PDB file of C-alpha atoms and ligand atoms in Angstrom:
ATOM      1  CA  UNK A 661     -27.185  11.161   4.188  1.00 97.00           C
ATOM      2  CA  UNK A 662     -23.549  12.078   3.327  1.00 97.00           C
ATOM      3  CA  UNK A 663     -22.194   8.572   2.738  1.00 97.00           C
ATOM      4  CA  UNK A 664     -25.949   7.937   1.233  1.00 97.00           C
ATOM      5  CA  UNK A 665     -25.251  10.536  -1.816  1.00 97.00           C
ATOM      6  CA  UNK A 666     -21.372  10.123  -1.971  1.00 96.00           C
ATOM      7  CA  UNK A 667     -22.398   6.250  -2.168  1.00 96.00           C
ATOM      8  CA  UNK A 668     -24.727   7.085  -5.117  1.00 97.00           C
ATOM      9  CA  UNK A 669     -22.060   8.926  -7.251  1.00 95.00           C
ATOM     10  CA  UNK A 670     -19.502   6.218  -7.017  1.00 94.00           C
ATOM     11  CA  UNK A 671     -22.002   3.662  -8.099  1.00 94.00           C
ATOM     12  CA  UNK A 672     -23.215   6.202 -10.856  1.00 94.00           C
ATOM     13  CA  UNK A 673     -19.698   6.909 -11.792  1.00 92.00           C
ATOM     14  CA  UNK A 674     -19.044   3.703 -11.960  1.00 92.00           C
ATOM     15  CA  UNK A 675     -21.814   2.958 -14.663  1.00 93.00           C
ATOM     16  CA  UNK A 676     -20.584   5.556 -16.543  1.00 92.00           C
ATOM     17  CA  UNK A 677     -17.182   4.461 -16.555  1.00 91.00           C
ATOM     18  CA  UNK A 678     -18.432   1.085 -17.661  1.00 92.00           C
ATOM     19  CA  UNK A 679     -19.934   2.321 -20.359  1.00 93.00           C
ATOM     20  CA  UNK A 680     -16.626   4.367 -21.720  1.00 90.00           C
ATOM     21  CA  UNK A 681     -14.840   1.250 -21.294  1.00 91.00           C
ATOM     22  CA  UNK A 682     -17.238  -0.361 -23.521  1.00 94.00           C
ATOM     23  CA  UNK A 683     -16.547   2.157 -25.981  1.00 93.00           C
ATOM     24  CA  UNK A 684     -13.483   1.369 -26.097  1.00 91.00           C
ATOM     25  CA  UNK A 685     -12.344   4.672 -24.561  1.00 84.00           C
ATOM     26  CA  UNK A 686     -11.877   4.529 -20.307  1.00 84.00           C
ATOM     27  CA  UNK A 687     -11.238   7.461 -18.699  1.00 84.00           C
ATOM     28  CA  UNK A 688      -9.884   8.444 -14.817  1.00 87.00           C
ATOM     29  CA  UNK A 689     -13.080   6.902 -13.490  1.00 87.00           C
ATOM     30  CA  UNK A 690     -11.076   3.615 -12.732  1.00 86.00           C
ATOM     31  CA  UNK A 691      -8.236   5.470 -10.565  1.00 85.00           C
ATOM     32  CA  UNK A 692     -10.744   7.581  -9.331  1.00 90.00           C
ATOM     33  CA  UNK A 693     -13.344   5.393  -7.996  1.00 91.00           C
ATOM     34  CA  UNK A 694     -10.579   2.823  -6.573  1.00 92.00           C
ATOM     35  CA  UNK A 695      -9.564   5.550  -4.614  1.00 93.00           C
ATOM     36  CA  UNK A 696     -13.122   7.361  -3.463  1.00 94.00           C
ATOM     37  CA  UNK A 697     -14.705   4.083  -2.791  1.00 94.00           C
ATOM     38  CA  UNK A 698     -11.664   3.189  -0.471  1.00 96.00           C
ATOM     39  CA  UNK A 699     -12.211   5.944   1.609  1.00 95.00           C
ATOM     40  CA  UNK A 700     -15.849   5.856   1.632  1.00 97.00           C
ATOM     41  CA  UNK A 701     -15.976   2.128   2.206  1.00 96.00           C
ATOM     42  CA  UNK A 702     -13.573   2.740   5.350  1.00 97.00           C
ATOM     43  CA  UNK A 703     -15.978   6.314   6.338  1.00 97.00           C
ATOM     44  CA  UNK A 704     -19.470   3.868   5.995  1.00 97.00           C
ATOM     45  CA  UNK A 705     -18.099   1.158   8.336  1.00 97.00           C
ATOM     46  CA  UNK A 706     -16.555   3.603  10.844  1.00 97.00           C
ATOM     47  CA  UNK A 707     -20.161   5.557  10.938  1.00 98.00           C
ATOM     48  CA  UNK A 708     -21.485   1.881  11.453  1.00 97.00           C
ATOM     49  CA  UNK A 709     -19.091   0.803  14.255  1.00 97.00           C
ATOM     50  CA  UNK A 710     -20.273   4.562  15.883  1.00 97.00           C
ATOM     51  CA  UNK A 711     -23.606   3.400  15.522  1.00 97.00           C
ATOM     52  CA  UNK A 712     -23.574   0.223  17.357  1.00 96.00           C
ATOM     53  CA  UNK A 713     -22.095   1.797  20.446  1.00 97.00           C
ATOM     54  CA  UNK A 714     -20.187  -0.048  22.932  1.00 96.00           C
ATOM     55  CA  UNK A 715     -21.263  -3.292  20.926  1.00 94.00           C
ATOM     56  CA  UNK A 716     -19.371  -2.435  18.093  1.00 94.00           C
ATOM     57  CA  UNK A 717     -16.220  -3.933  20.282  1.00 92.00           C
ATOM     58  CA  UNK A 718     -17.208  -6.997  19.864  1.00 90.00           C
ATOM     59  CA  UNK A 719     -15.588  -9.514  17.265  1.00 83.00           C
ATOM     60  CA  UNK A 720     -18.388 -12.146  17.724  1.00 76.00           C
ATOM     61  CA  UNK A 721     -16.785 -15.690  16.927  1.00 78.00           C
ATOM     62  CA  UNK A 722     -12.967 -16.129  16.766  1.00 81.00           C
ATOM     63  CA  UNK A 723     -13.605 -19.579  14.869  1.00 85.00           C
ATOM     64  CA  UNK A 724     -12.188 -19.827  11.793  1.00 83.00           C
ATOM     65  CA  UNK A 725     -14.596 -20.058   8.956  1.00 79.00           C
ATOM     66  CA  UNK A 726     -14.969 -20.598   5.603  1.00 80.00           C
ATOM     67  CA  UNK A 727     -17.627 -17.312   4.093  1.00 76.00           C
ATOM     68  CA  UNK A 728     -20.172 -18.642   1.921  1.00 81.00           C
ATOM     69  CA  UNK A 729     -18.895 -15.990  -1.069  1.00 81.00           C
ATOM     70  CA  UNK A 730     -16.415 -13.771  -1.547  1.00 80.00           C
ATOM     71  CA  UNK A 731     -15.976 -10.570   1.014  1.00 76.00           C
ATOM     72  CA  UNK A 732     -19.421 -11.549   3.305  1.00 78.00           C
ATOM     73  CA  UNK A 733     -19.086 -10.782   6.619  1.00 80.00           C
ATOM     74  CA  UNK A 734     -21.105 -12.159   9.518  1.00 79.00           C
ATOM     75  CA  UNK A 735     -20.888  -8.919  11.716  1.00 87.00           C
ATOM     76  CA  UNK A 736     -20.034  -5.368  11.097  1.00 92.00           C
ATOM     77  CA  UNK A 737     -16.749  -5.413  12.935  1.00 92.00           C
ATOM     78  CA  UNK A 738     -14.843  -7.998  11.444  1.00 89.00           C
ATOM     79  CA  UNK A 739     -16.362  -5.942   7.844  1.00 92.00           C
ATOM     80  CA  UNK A 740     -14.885  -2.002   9.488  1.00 95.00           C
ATOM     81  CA  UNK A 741     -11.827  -4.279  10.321  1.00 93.00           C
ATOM     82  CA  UNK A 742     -11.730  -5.913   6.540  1.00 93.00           C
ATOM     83  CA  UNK A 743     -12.207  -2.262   5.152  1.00 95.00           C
ATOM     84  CA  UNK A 744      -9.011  -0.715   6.889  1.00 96.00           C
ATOM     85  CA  UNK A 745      -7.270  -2.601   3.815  1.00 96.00           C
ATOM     86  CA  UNK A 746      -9.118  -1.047   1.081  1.00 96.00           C
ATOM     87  CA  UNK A 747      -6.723   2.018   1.076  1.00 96.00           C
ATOM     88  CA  UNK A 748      -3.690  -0.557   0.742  1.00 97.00           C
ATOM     89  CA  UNK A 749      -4.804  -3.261  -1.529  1.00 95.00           C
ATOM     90  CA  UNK A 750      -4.934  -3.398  -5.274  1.00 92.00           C
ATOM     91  CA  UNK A 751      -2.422  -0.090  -4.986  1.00 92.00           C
ATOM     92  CA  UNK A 752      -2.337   2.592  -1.622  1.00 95.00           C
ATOM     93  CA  UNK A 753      -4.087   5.457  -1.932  1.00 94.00           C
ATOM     94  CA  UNK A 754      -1.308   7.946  -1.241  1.00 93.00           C
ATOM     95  CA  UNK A 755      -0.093   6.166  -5.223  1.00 91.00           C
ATOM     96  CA  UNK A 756      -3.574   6.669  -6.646  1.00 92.00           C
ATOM     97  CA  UNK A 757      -3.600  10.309  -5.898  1.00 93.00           C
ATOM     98  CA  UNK A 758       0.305  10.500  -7.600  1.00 91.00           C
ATOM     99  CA  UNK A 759      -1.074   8.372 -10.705  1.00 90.00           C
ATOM    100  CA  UNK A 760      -4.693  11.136 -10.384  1.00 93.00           C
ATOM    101  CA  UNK A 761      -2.032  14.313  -9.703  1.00 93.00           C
ATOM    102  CA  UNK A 762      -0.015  13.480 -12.400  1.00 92.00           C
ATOM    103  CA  UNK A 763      -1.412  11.559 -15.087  1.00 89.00           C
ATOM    104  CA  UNK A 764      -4.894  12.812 -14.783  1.00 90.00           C
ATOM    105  CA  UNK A 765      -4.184  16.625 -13.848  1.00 93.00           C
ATOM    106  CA  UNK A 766      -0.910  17.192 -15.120  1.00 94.00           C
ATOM    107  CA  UNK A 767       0.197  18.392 -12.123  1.00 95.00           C
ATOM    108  CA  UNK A 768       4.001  18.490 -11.748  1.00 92.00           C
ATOM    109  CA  UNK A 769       5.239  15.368 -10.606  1.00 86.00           C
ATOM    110  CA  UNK A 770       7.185  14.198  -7.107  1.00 80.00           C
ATOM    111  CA  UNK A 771      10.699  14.301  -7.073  1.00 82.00           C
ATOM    112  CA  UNK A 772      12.239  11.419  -7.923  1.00 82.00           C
ATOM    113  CA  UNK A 773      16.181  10.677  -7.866  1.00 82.00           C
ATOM    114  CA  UNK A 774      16.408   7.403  -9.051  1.00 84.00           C
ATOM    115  CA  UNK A 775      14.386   7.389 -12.027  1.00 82.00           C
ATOM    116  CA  UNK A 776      17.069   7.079 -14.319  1.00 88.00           C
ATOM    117  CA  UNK A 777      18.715   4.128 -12.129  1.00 90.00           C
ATOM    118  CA  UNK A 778      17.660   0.387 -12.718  1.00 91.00           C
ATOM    119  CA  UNK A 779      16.337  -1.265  -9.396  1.00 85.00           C
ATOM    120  CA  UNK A 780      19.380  -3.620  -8.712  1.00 90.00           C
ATOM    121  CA  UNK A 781      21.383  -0.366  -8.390  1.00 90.00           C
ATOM    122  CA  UNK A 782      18.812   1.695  -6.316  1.00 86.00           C
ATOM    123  CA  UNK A 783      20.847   2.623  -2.640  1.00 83.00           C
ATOM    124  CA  UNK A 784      19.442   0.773   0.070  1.00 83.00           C
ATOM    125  CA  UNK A 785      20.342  -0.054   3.399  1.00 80.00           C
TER     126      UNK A 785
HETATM  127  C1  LIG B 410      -5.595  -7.158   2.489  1.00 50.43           C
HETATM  128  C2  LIG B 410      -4.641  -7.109   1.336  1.00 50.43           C
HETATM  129  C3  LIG B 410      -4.879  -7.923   0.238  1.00 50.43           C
HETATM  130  C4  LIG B 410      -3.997  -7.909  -0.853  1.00 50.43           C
HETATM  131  N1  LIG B 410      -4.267  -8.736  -1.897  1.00 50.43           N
HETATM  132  C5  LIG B 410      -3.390  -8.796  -2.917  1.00 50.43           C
HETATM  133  C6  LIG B 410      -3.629  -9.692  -4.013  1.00 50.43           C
HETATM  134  O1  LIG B 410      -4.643 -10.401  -4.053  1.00 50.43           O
HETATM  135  N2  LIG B 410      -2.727  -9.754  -5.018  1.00 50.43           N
HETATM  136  C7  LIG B 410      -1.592  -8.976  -5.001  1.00 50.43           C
HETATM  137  O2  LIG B 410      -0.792  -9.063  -5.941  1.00 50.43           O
HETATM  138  N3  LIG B 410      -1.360  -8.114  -3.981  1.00 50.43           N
HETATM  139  C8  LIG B 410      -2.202  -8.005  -2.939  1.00 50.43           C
HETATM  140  N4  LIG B 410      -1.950  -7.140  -1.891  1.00 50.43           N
HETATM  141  C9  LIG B 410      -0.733  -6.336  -1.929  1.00 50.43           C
HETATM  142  C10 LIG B 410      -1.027  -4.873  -2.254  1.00 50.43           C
HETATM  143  O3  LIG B 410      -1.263  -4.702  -3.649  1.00 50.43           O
HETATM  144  C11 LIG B 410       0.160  -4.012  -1.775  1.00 50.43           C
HETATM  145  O4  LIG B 410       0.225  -4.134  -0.356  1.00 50.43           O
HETATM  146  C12 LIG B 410      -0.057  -2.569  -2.166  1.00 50.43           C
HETATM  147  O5  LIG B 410       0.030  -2.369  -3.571  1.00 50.43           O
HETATM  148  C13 LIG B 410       0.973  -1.623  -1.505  1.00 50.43           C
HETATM  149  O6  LIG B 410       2.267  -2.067  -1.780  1.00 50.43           O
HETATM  150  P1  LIG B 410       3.270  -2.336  -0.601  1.00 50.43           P
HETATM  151  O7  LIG B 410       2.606  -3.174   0.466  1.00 50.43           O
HETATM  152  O8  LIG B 410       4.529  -2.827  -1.220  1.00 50.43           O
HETATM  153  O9  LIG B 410       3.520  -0.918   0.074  1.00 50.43           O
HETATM  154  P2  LIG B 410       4.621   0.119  -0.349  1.00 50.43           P
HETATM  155  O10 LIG B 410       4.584   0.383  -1.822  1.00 50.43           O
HETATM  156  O11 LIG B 410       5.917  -0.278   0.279  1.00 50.43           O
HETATM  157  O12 LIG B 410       4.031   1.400   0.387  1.00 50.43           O
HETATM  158  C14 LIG B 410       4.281   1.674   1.761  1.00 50.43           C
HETATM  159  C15 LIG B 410       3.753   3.061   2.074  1.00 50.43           C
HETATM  160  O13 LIG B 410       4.437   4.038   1.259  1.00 50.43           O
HETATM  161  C16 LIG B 410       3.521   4.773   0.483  1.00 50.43           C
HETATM  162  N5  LIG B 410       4.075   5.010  -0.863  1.00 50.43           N
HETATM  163  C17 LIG B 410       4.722   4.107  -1.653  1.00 50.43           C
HETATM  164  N6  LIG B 410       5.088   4.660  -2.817  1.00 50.43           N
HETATM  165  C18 LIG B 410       4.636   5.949  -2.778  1.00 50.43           C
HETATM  166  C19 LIG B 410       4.687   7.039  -3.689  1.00 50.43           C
HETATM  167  N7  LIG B 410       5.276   6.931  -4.900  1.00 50.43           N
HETATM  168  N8  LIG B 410       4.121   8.211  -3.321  1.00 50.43           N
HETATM  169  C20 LIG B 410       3.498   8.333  -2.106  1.00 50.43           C
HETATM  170  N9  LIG B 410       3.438   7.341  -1.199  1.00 50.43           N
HETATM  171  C21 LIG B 410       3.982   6.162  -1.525  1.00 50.43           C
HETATM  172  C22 LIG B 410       2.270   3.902   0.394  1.00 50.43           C
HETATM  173  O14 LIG B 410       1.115   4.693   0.193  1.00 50.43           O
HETATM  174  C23 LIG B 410       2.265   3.239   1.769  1.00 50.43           C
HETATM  175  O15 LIG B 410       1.679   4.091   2.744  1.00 50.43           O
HETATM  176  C24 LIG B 410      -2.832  -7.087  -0.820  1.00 50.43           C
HETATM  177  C25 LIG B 410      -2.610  -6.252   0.284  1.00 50.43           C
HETATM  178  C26 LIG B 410      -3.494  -6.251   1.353  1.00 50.43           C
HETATM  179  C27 LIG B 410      -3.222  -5.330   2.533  1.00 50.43           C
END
């Protein structure tokens, strides 16, 4: 029921954010819901995997092949195993809750001693 209603805000906040964009005027939602639906994606497949018991183990076919569209998955482990990336991809979620902290909040921001320094001088070993 949990995932059920946090499920329902994202896709509601994700209307709404829609609509500001069509306004011309996006807000957080964007950073917000990249980061919330991460998690929640991850917290939906793990409550699946618990679900299915000692079956969820099992990969099904290791055969390599093609999905009919984009992100379908033929069983729910190889989909709990796809979601493990949606904290990483398209920006990790540790950096979404800097860019939510301090672009969003205002919050003060982490310390950072090379900001002044260009990249090709940045210490590295
Ligand atoms: C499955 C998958 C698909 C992808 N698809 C694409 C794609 O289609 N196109 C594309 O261009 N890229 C793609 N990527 C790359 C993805 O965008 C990067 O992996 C992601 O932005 C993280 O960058 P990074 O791997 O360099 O990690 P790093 O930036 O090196 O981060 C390493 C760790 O340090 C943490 N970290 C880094 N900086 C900070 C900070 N300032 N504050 C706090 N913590 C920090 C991160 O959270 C992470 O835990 C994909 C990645 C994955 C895993």
């Amino acid at each position: 029921m949990k995932l059920w209603i946090r499920s329902e805000v994202a896709r509601l906040t994700n209307i709404r954010a829609g609509q500001s964009r069509k306004m011309g005027v996006p807000g957080p939602e964007g950073s917000i819901g990249k980061m919330a639906s991460a998690d929640l994606n991850k917290e939906t497949y793990e409550f699946c995997i618990k679900l299915l018991g000692a079956e969820g183990m099992l990969y099904g076919s290791y055969e390599m092949v093609r999905p009919e569209t984009a992100m379908s998955f033929d069983s729910i482990p190889k989909a709990f195993l796809r979601a493990r990336a949606n904290s990483i991809e398209g920006g990790t979620s540790e950096v979404m809750r800097n860019i939510l902290g301090e672009r969003v909040l205002g919050l003060p921001g982490d310390v950072r001693v090379d900001r002044e320094i260009p990249w090709s001088k940045v210490p590295r070993n």
